[in-house]
């Protein structure tokens, strides 16, 4: 049952409106900003800070996906392309009230015949597909201006978002790599996150179950 | 006509300063002292007198050594005038509740206008002539820009503001209102 992008948008809107607990955007941005500044003071190395932001996001993502699936009731996505659509139109919309634009990556080369097709419906898209999310507005980075040291050190201010994507998708059996490609805080033209599928994870039988 | 803006923290630390030369025509205000200058105006004494009479915009256009002398001493005089007005501002601060204190002090042809924010930040503007509405609008604009700078997590409160974005926007606002 293919859900069109309009339907996804509608689902996203409904979820956002249906949320009873919303937080003030300024408070959210200030809290996140204080968090990043504190991490910078603690670690003093921007690569470390990026890594820790991503780790924090990963922990958030693993829990967030449960909330998302419970509220949205969406089923399994047919392919990675649909994953991109759902993430941007329903996921981002229902949690941050923004809809980043999705650009799907070029289709990967045809799979080699030796690839095991144990995962039936998902084997159409082989590992290597990707999509890029372009955020026109970033609620995490309101009022932020990066100082020169942060620019030189290579800080990705909103790196927590990459972690969230990785964590959430890992809980639904997709191992992905999410990273920032450009950021307006750094002076680039737009803020973009590239999400690349590494592989589909096999459902593992828990140890001890027989 | 030039304007000098100073942003001071509650403990009177200067956080930002700007000098703006307005393209708008200055109201014709003749300085009483300038007319008394003798013709040998290149001497050091006369230079000081010129500086004290506040005729900075006039000296900018003349050529020769007098300009540099006048310009350099002018800066100190401006600072002195601004500092002197702080006492007056503090007095008014205690009594009144309003944010925009129109002109608190006058020195020859320089008028000092002040604006106090809720966090006791002082914005001081030295200007010639009268421009209440424009100055009020300018102060409110600078206030908004200042609040946005304070919201930046990378900015520590009450430290000098070095952001180029802030600087650019204050200049644009000055051009618009002054």
Tab-separated table of C-alpha atoms in Angstrom:
chain	number	residue	atom	x	y	z
A	1	UNK	CA	0.000	0.000	0.000
A	2	UNK	CA	1.899	2.986	-1.234
A	3	UNK	CA	1.287	6.096	0.806
A	4	UNK	CA	1.707	9.247	-1.207
A	5	UNK	CA	3.824	12.117	-0.018
A	6	UNK	CA	0.703	14.200	0.582
A	7	UNK	CA	-0.606	11.585	2.931
A	8	UNK	CA	2.686	11.589	4.786
A	9	UNK	CA	2.491	15.356	5.115
A	10	UNK	CA	-1.020	15.078	6.498
A	11	UNK	CA	0.038	12.427	8.989
A	12	UNK	CA	2.936	14.619	10.085
A	13	UNK	CA	0.665	17.648	10.555
A	14	UNK	CA	-1.792	15.635	12.580
A	15	UNK	CA	0.879	14.222	14.803
A	16	UNK	CA	2.310	17.668	15.461
A	17	UNK	CA	-1.064	19.146	16.234
A	18	UNK	CA	-2.053	16.191	18.349
A	19	UNK	CA	0.890	16.559	20.652
A	20	UNK	CA	-0.261	17.877	23.988
A	21	UNK	CA	3.169	18.716	25.370
A	22	UNK	CA	5.093	21.214	23.376
A	23	UNK	CA	8.121	23.125	24.531
A	24	UNK	CA	8.938	26.772	23.950
A	25	UNK	CA	11.280	27.019	21.001
A	26	UNK	CA	13.533	29.596	22.617
A	27	UNK	CA	13.913	27.507	25.747
A	28	UNK	CA	14.770	24.505	23.598
A	29	UNK	CA	17.346	26.389	21.567
A	30	UNK	CA	18.927	27.970	24.636
A	31	UNK	CA	19.119	24.625	26.449
A	32	UNK	CA	20.757	22.946	23.490
A	33	UNK	CA	23.140	25.854	23.057
A	34	UNK	CA	24.157	25.705	26.705
A	35	UNK	CA	24.708	21.966	26.313
A	36	UNK	CA	27.018	22.390	23.336
A	37	UNK	CA	28.988	25.186	24.987
A	38	UNK	CA	29.433	23.070	28.118
A	39	UNK	CA	30.635	20.109	26.062
A	40	UNK	CA	33.131	22.359	24.332
A	41	UNK	CA	34.443	23.558	27.669
A	42	UNK	CA	34.689	20.013	28.973
A	43	UNK	CA	36.326	18.305	26.009
A	44	UNK	CA	38.110	21.259	24.385
A	45	UNK	CA	38.371	19.289	21.141
A	46	UNK	CA	35.752	19.883	18.498
A	47	UNK	CA	36.023	16.428	16.948
A	48	UNK	CA	35.339	14.912	20.375
A	49	UNK	CA	32.383	17.218	20.860
A	50	UNK	CA	30.970	16.147	17.493
A	51	UNK	CA	31.370	12.514	18.489
A	52	UNK	CA	29.660	12.989	21.817
A	53	UNK	CA	26.787	14.944	20.330
A	54	UNK	CA	26.282	12.076	17.912
A	55	UNK	CA	26.398	9.532	20.737
A	56	UNK	CA	23.847	11.498	22.709
A	57	UNK	CA	21.656	11.641	19.659
A	58	UNK	CA	21.994	7.912	19.196
A	59	UNK	CA	20.643	7.289	22.689
A	60	UNK	CA	17.786	9.685	22.046
A	61	UNK	CA	17.001	8.046	18.714
A	62	UNK	CA	16.734	4.526	20.058
A	63	UNK	CA	13.977	5.671	22.405
A	64	UNK	CA	12.372	8.169	20.087
A	65	UNK	CA	11.532	5.563	17.467
A	66	UNK	CA	9.173	3.784	19.879
A	67	UNK	CA	7.232	6.980	20.492
A	68	UNK	CA	7.147	7.674	16.792
A	69	UNK	CA	5.888	4.259	15.761
A	70	UNK	CA	3.327	4.195	18.536
A	71	UNK	CA	1.853	7.570	17.632
A	72	UNK	CA	2.035	7.321	13.882
A	73	UNK	CA	1.136	3.692	13.471
A	74	UNK	CA	3.017	3.513	10.187
A	75	UNK	CA	4.052	0.154	8.866
A	76	UNK	CA	7.302	-0.986	7.340
A	77	UNK	CA	8.711	1.152	4.568
A	78	UNK	CA	8.969	-0.546	1.202
A	79	UNK	CA	12.375	0.829	0.305
A	80	UNK	CA	14.985	3.276	1.471
A	81	UNK	CA	13.428	5.978	-0.638
A	82	UNK	CA	10.274	5.723	1.385
A	83	UNK	CA	12.336	5.818	4.567
A	84	UNK	CA	13.602	9.217	3.493
A	85	UNK	CA	10.099	10.477	2.831
A	86	UNK	CA	8.742	9.260	6.146
A	87	UNK	CA	11.705	10.637	8.104
A	88	UNK	CA	11.374	14.105	6.643
A	89	UNK	CA	7.619	14.489	6.318
A	90	UNK	CA	6.407	12.631	9.360
A	91	UNK	CA	9.392	12.287	11.675
A	92	UNK	CA	10.885	15.757	11.614
A	93	UNK	CA	7.475	17.330	11.347
A	94	UNK	CA	6.013	15.649	14.374
A	95	UNK	CA	8.979	16.325	16.657
A	96	UNK	CA	10.483	19.590	15.481
A	97	UNK	CA	7.704	21.023	13.327
A	98	UNK	CA	10.014	21.423	10.366
A	99	UNK	CA	9.889	19.610	7.046
A	100	UNK	CA	13.320	19.301	5.499
A	101	UNK	CA	13.394	18.689	1.743
A	102	UNK	CA	14.479	15.214	0.728
A	103	UNK	CA	16.773	14.601	-2.214
A	104	UNK	CA	17.302	10.971	-2.987
A	105	UNK	CA	20.770	9.804	-3.862
A	106	UNK	CA	21.648	8.203	-7.166
A	107	UNK	CA	20.574	4.567	-7.325
A	108	UNK	CA	23.389	2.212	-6.392
A	109	UNK	CA	24.920	-0.236	-8.922
A	110	UNK	CA	22.939	-3.490	-9.421
A	111	UNK	CA	23.511	-6.057	-6.687
A	112	UNK	CA	25.909	-8.929	-7.330
A	113	UNK	CA	24.268	-12.323	-7.795
A	114	UNK	CA	25.960	-13.704	-4.663
A	115	UNK	CA	24.034	-11.377	-2.379
A	116	UNK	CA	21.743	-13.442	-0.096
A	117	UNK	CA	18.135	-12.430	-0.591
A	118	UNK	CA	16.948	-13.582	2.793
A	119	UNK	CA	15.309	-10.247	3.433
A	120	UNK	CA	12.543	-10.410	0.836
A	121	UNK	CA	10.865	-7.061	0.301
A	122	UNK	CA	13.838	-4.955	1.258
A	123	UNK	CA	16.349	-6.537	-1.063
A	124	UNK	CA	15.219	-4.318	-3.909
A	125	UNK	CA	17.301	-1.487	-2.537
A	126	UNK	CA	20.816	-2.551	-1.906
A	127	UNK	CA	23.142	-0.959	0.546
A	128	UNK	CA	24.634	2.284	-0.670
A	129	UNK	CA	21.390	4.177	-1.261
A	130	UNK	CA	21.214	7.493	0.402
A	131	UNK	CA	19.065	10.545	0.786
A	132	UNK	CA	19.916	14.082	1.741
A	133	UNK	CA	17.807	16.216	4.036
A	134	UNK	CA	18.024	19.950	3.469
A	135	UNK	CA	16.872	21.931	6.481
A	136	UNK	CA	15.785	25.497	5.687
A	137	UNK	CA	15.347	26.280	9.328
A	138	UNK	CA	17.028	24.696	12.301
A	139	UNK	CA	15.254	25.211	15.632
A	140	UNK	CA	18.357	24.049	17.496
A	141	UNK	CA	20.473	26.838	16.118
A	142	UNK	CA	18.366	29.947	16.605
A	143	UNK	CA	20.483	32.941	17.601
A	144	UNK	CA	23.692	30.956	17.322
A	145	UNK	CA	26.835	32.442	15.859
A	146	UNK	CA	29.875	30.220	15.904
A	147	UNK	CA	33.101	31.797	17.145
A	148	UNK	CA	36.197	31.494	14.953
A	149	UNK	CA	37.766	28.643	16.927
A	150	UNK	CA	34.654	26.557	16.500
A	151	UNK	CA	34.653	27.239	12.773
A	152	UNK	CA	38.263	26.200	12.427
A	153	UNK	CA	37.847	23.202	14.706
A	154	UNK	CA	35.135	21.749	12.524
A	155	UNK	CA	32.220	21.804	14.923
A	156	UNK	CA	28.883	20.538	13.595
A	157	UNK	CA	26.561	22.338	15.953
A	158	UNK	CA	23.463	20.209	15.390
A	159	UNK	CA	25.267	16.890	15.239
A	160	UNK	CA	22.801	15.435	17.716
A	161	UNK	CA	20.340	15.135	14.819
A	162	UNK	CA	22.653	12.743	13.001
A	163	UNK	CA	22.808	10.576	16.083
A	164	UNK	CA	19.045	10.562	16.417
A	165	UNK	CA	18.666	9.377	12.829
A	166	UNK	CA	21.232	6.644	13.286
A	167	UNK	CA	19.725	5.432	16.562
A	168	UNK	CA	16.151	5.452	15.373
A	169	UNK	CA	16.859	3.666	12.089
A	170	UNK	CA	18.997	1.073	13.795
A	171	UNK	CA	16.010	0.084	15.918
A	172	UNK	CA	14.101	-0.662	12.747
A	173	UNK	CA	16.806	-2.871	11.349
A	174	UNK	CA	18.677	-0.416	9.183
A	175	UNK	CA	22.267	0.458	9.809
A	176	UNK	CA	22.893	3.918	8.436
A	177	UNK	CA	25.567	6.551	8.424
A	178	UNK	CA	24.273	10.073	8.976
A	179	UNK	CA	26.505	13.082	8.677
A	180	UNK	CA	26.379	16.787	8.031
A	181	UNK	CA	27.506	17.949	4.625
A	182	UNK	CA	27.033	21.664	5.061
A	183	UNK	CA	25.757	24.040	7.709
A	184	UNK	CA	24.660	27.666	7.464
A	185	UNK	CA	26.320	28.313	10.841
A	186	UNK	CA	29.603	27.523	9.148
A	187	UNK	CA	28.890	29.924	6.347
A	188	UNK	CA	27.648	27.396	3.796
A	189	UNK	CA	24.560	28.042	1.737
A	190	UNK	CA	22.318	25.450	3.306
A	191	UNK	CA	22.177	22.924	6.100
A	192	UNK	CA	22.287	19.361	4.762
A	193	UNK	CA	22.430	15.940	6.346
A	194	UNK	CA	23.277	12.906	4.224
A	195	UNK	CA	21.884	9.593	5.397
A	196	UNK	CA	23.508	6.584	3.770
A	197	UNK	CA	22.316	3.034	4.182
A	198	UNK	CA	25.134	0.709	5.189
A	199	UNK	CA	23.133	-2.510	5.437
A	200	UNK	CA	19.919	-4.019	6.583
A	201	UNK	CA	20.284	-5.770	9.893
A	202	UNK	CA	19.149	-9.348	10.232
A	203	UNK	CA	16.571	-10.054	12.870
A	204	UNK	CA	18.582	-11.824	15.502
A	205	UNK	CA	17.140	-14.502	17.691
A	206	UNK	CA	17.905	-13.585	21.299
A	207	UNK	CA	20.463	-15.830	22.938
A	208	UNK	CA	18.887	-18.548	25.033
A	209	UNK	CA	15.642	-18.694	23.091
A	210	UNK	CA	14.924	-22.059	21.629
B	1	UNK	CA	27.428	65.085	11.643
B	2	UNK	CA	28.901	62.292	13.632
B	3	UNK	CA	27.502	60.080	16.307
B	4	UNK	CA	29.313	58.066	18.898
B	5	UNK	CA	27.624	55.070	20.429
B	6	UNK	CA	28.844	53.285	23.532
B	7	UNK	CA	27.351	50.187	25.100
B	8	UNK	CA	28.258	49.789	28.752
B	9	UNK	CA	27.608	46.904	31.092
B	10	UNK	CA	26.008	47.522	34.489
B	11	UNK	CA	29.488	47.735	35.963
B	12	UNK	CA	30.407	50.383	33.379
B	13	UNK	CA	32.691	48.149	31.322
B	14	UNK	CA	32.614	49.251	27.712
B	15	UNK	CA	31.296	46.400	25.607
B	16	UNK	CA	30.987	48.034	22.251
B	17	UNK	CA	31.637	51.388	20.650
B	18	UNK	CA	30.849	52.797	17.258
B	19	UNK	CA	31.446	56.057	15.471
B	20	UNK	CA	29.027	56.861	12.725
B	21	UNK	CA	29.191	59.721	10.290
B	22	UNK	CA	25.738	60.625	9.191
B	23	UNK	CA	25.073	61.728	5.652
B	24	UNK	CA	22.052	63.689	6.733
B	25	UNK	CA	22.597	67.457	6.891
B	26	UNK	CA	23.568	68.639	10.332
B	27	UNK	CA	21.492	71.347	11.937
B	28	UNK	CA	23.467	74.531	11.832
B	29	UNK	CA	24.862	74.954	15.291
B	30	UNK	CA	27.686	77.395	15.633
B	31	UNK	CA	30.142	76.719	18.350
B	32	UNK	CA	30.672	79.815	20.466
B	33	UNK	CA	34.358	79.073	21.003
B	34	UNK	CA	35.328	78.422	17.409
B	35	UNK	CA	34.772	82.013	16.370
B	36	UNK	CA	37.318	83.157	18.948
B	37	UNK	CA	40.135	81.141	17.424
B	38	UNK	CA	43.065	83.276	16.327
B	39	UNK	CA	44.282	82.935	12.773
B	40	UNK	CA	47.404	80.960	13.748
B	41	UNK	CA	45.252	77.838	14.214
B	42	UNK	CA	48.034	75.298	13.646
B	43	UNK	CA	49.424	75.782	17.131
B	44	UNK	CA	48.932	73.053	19.714
B	45	UNK	CA	46.915	75.281	22.026
B	46	UNK	CA	44.459	76.237	19.349
B	47	UNK	CA	44.265	72.633	18.298
B	48	UNK	CA	43.136	71.661	21.756
B	49	UNK	CA	40.609	74.453	21.760
B	50	UNK	CA	39.224	73.275	18.457
B	51	UNK	CA	38.965	69.784	19.785
B	52	UNK	CA	37.219	70.893	22.942
B	53	UNK	CA	34.764	72.938	20.987
B	54	UNK	CA	33.757	69.695	19.393
B	55	UNK	CA	34.156	70.786	15.808
B	56	UNK	CA	35.289	67.330	14.757
B	57	UNK	CA	33.275	66.998	11.575
B	58	UNK	CA	34.582	70.290	10.279
B	59	UNK	CA	38.225	69.440	10.798
B	60	UNK	CA	37.888	66.174	8.936
B	61	UNK	CA	37.635	67.960	5.629
B	62	UNK	CA	40.590	70.265	5.973
B	63	UNK	CA	44.032	69.149	4.993
B	64	UNK	CA	47.252	69.478	6.880
B	65	UNK	CA	48.636	68.622	10.285
B	66	UNK	CA	45.791	70.238	12.180
B	67	UNK	CA	43.435	67.485	11.183
B	68	UNK	CA	45.426	64.670	12.700
B	69	UNK	CA	45.959	66.584	15.885
B	70	UNK	CA	42.326	67.536	16.092
B	71	UNK	CA	41.130	64.048	15.271
B	72	UNK	CA	43.297	62.317	17.841
B	73	UNK	CA	42.402	64.643	20.664
B	74	UNK	CA	38.782	64.487	19.699
B	75	UNK	CA	38.634	60.820	20.548
B	76	UNK	CA	39.825	61.479	24.078
B	77	UNK	CA	37.362	64.314	24.473
B	78	UNK	CA	34.521	62.134	23.311
B	79	UNK	CA	35.469	59.498	25.846
B	80	UNK	CA	35.687	62.145	28.535
B	81	UNK	CA	32.262	63.516	27.728
B	82	UNK	CA	30.767	60.045	27.712
B	83	UNK	CA	32.313	59.170	31.039
B	84	UNK	CA	31.213	62.429	32.606
B	85	UNK	CA	27.648	61.751	31.657
B	86	UNK	CA	27.624	58.450	33.525
B	87	UNK	CA	27.059	60.129	36.863
B	88	UNK	CA	24.085	62.011	35.551
B	89	UNK	CA	22.693	58.841	34.037
B	90	UNK	CA	22.993	56.941	37.273
B	91	UNK	CA	21.175	59.684	39.119
B	92	UNK	CA	18.297	59.600	36.688
B	93	UNK	CA	18.320	55.805	36.675
B	94	UNK	CA	17.507	55.683	40.341
B	95	UNK	CA	14.620	58.100	40.058
B	96	UNK	CA	12.940	57.305	36.799
B	97	UNK	CA	11.546	54.103	35.385
B	98	UNK	CA	11.659	54.880	31.703
B	99	UNK	CA	14.105	53.253	29.328
B	100	UNK	CA	14.789	56.087	26.943
B	101	UNK	CA	16.268	59.051	28.776
B	102	UNK	CA	16.311	61.736	26.203
B	103	UNK	CA	19.236	64.008	26.562
B	104	UNK	CA	20.900	63.725	29.890
B	105	UNK	CA	23.871	65.973	29.406
B	106	UNK	CA	25.148	68.675	27.142
B	107	UNK	CA	28.700	69.763	26.444
B	108	UNK	CA	29.146	72.678	24.051
B	109	UNK	CA	27.493	71.254	21.037
B	110	UNK	CA	27.556	67.585	22.001
B	111	UNK	CA	24.408	66.165	23.509
B	112	UNK	CA	24.454	62.892	25.355
B	113	UNK	CA	21.377	60.707	25.086
B	114	UNK	CA	21.030	57.516	27.028
B	115	UNK	CA	18.943	54.387	26.987
B	116	UNK	CA	18.801	51.969	29.922
B	117	UNK	CA	17.772	48.372	29.342
B	118	UNK	CA	15.992	46.126	31.778
B	119	UNK	CA	19.297	44.506	32.722
B	120	UNK	CA	20.818	47.903	33.521
B	121	UNK	CA	22.876	48.050	30.348
B	122	UNK	CA	23.587	51.615	29.345
B	123	UNK	CA	23.542	52.689	25.726
B	124	UNK	CA	25.076	56.131	25.381
B	125	UNK	CA	24.936	58.188	22.225
B	126	UNK	CA	26.851	61.403	21.678
B	127	UNK	CA	25.428	63.536	18.954
B	128	UNK	CA	25.092	67.056	17.747
B	129	UNK	CA	21.710	68.576	17.345
B	130	UNK	CA	18.291	67.190	18.121
B	131	UNK	CA	16.858	63.994	16.671
B	132	UNK	CA	14.719	62.479	19.411
B	133	UNK	CA	12.537	60.212	17.297
B	134	UNK	CA	15.345	58.892	15.183
B	135	UNK	CA	17.518	58.289	18.195
B	136	UNK	CA	14.757	56.515	20.071
B	137	UNK	CA	14.129	54.249	17.102
B	138	UNK	CA	17.852	53.622	16.789
B	139	UNK	CA	18.161	52.736	20.486
B	140	UNK	CA	15.277	50.295	20.283
B	141	UNK	CA	16.887	48.679	17.251
B	142	UNK	CA	20.251	48.379	18.983
B	143	UNK	CA	18.455	46.924	21.982
B	144	UNK	CA	16.924	44.176	19.851
B	145	UNK	CA	20.260	43.397	18.263
B	146	UNK	CA	21.852	43.316	21.691
B	147	UNK	CA	19.238	40.862	22.992
B	148	UNK	CA	19.851	38.587	20.020
B	149	UNK	CA	23.575	38.664	20.712
B	150	UNK	CA	22.972	37.774	24.360
B	151	UNK	CA	20.934	34.756	23.255
B	152	UNK	CA	23.930	33.357	21.391
B	153	UNK	CA	25.194	30.523	23.592
B	154	UNK	CA	28.761	31.300	22.630
B	155	UNK	CA	28.582	34.812	24.005
B	156	UNK	CA	29.483	35.331	27.655
B	157	UNK	CA	27.460	37.999	29.363
B	158	UNK	CA	29.141	41.361	29.926
B	159	UNK	CA	32.111	40.675	27.703
B	160	UNK	CA	33.014	42.893	24.762
B	161	UNK	CA	30.873	42.194	21.735
B	162	UNK	CA	33.092	41.315	18.834
B	163	UNK	CA	30.617	39.766	16.446
B	164	UNK	CA	30.941	41.104	12.915
B	165	UNK	CA	27.271	40.415	12.280
B	166	UNK	CA	26.251	42.602	15.218
B	167	UNK	CA	28.603	45.336	14.056
B	168	UNK	CA	27.240	45.281	10.529
B	169	UNK	CA	23.655	45.417	11.684
B	170	UNK	CA	24.256	48.279	14.119
B	171	UNK	CA	25.898	50.263	11.336
B	172	UNK	CA	22.985	49.607	9.019
B	173	UNK	CA	20.580	50.704	11.710
B	174	UNK	CA	22.619	53.848	12.339
B	175	UNK	CA	22.497	54.664	8.674
B	176	UNK	CA	18.782	54.212	8.682
B	177	UNK	CA	17.848	56.265	11.720
B	178	UNK	CA	20.602	58.781	12.239
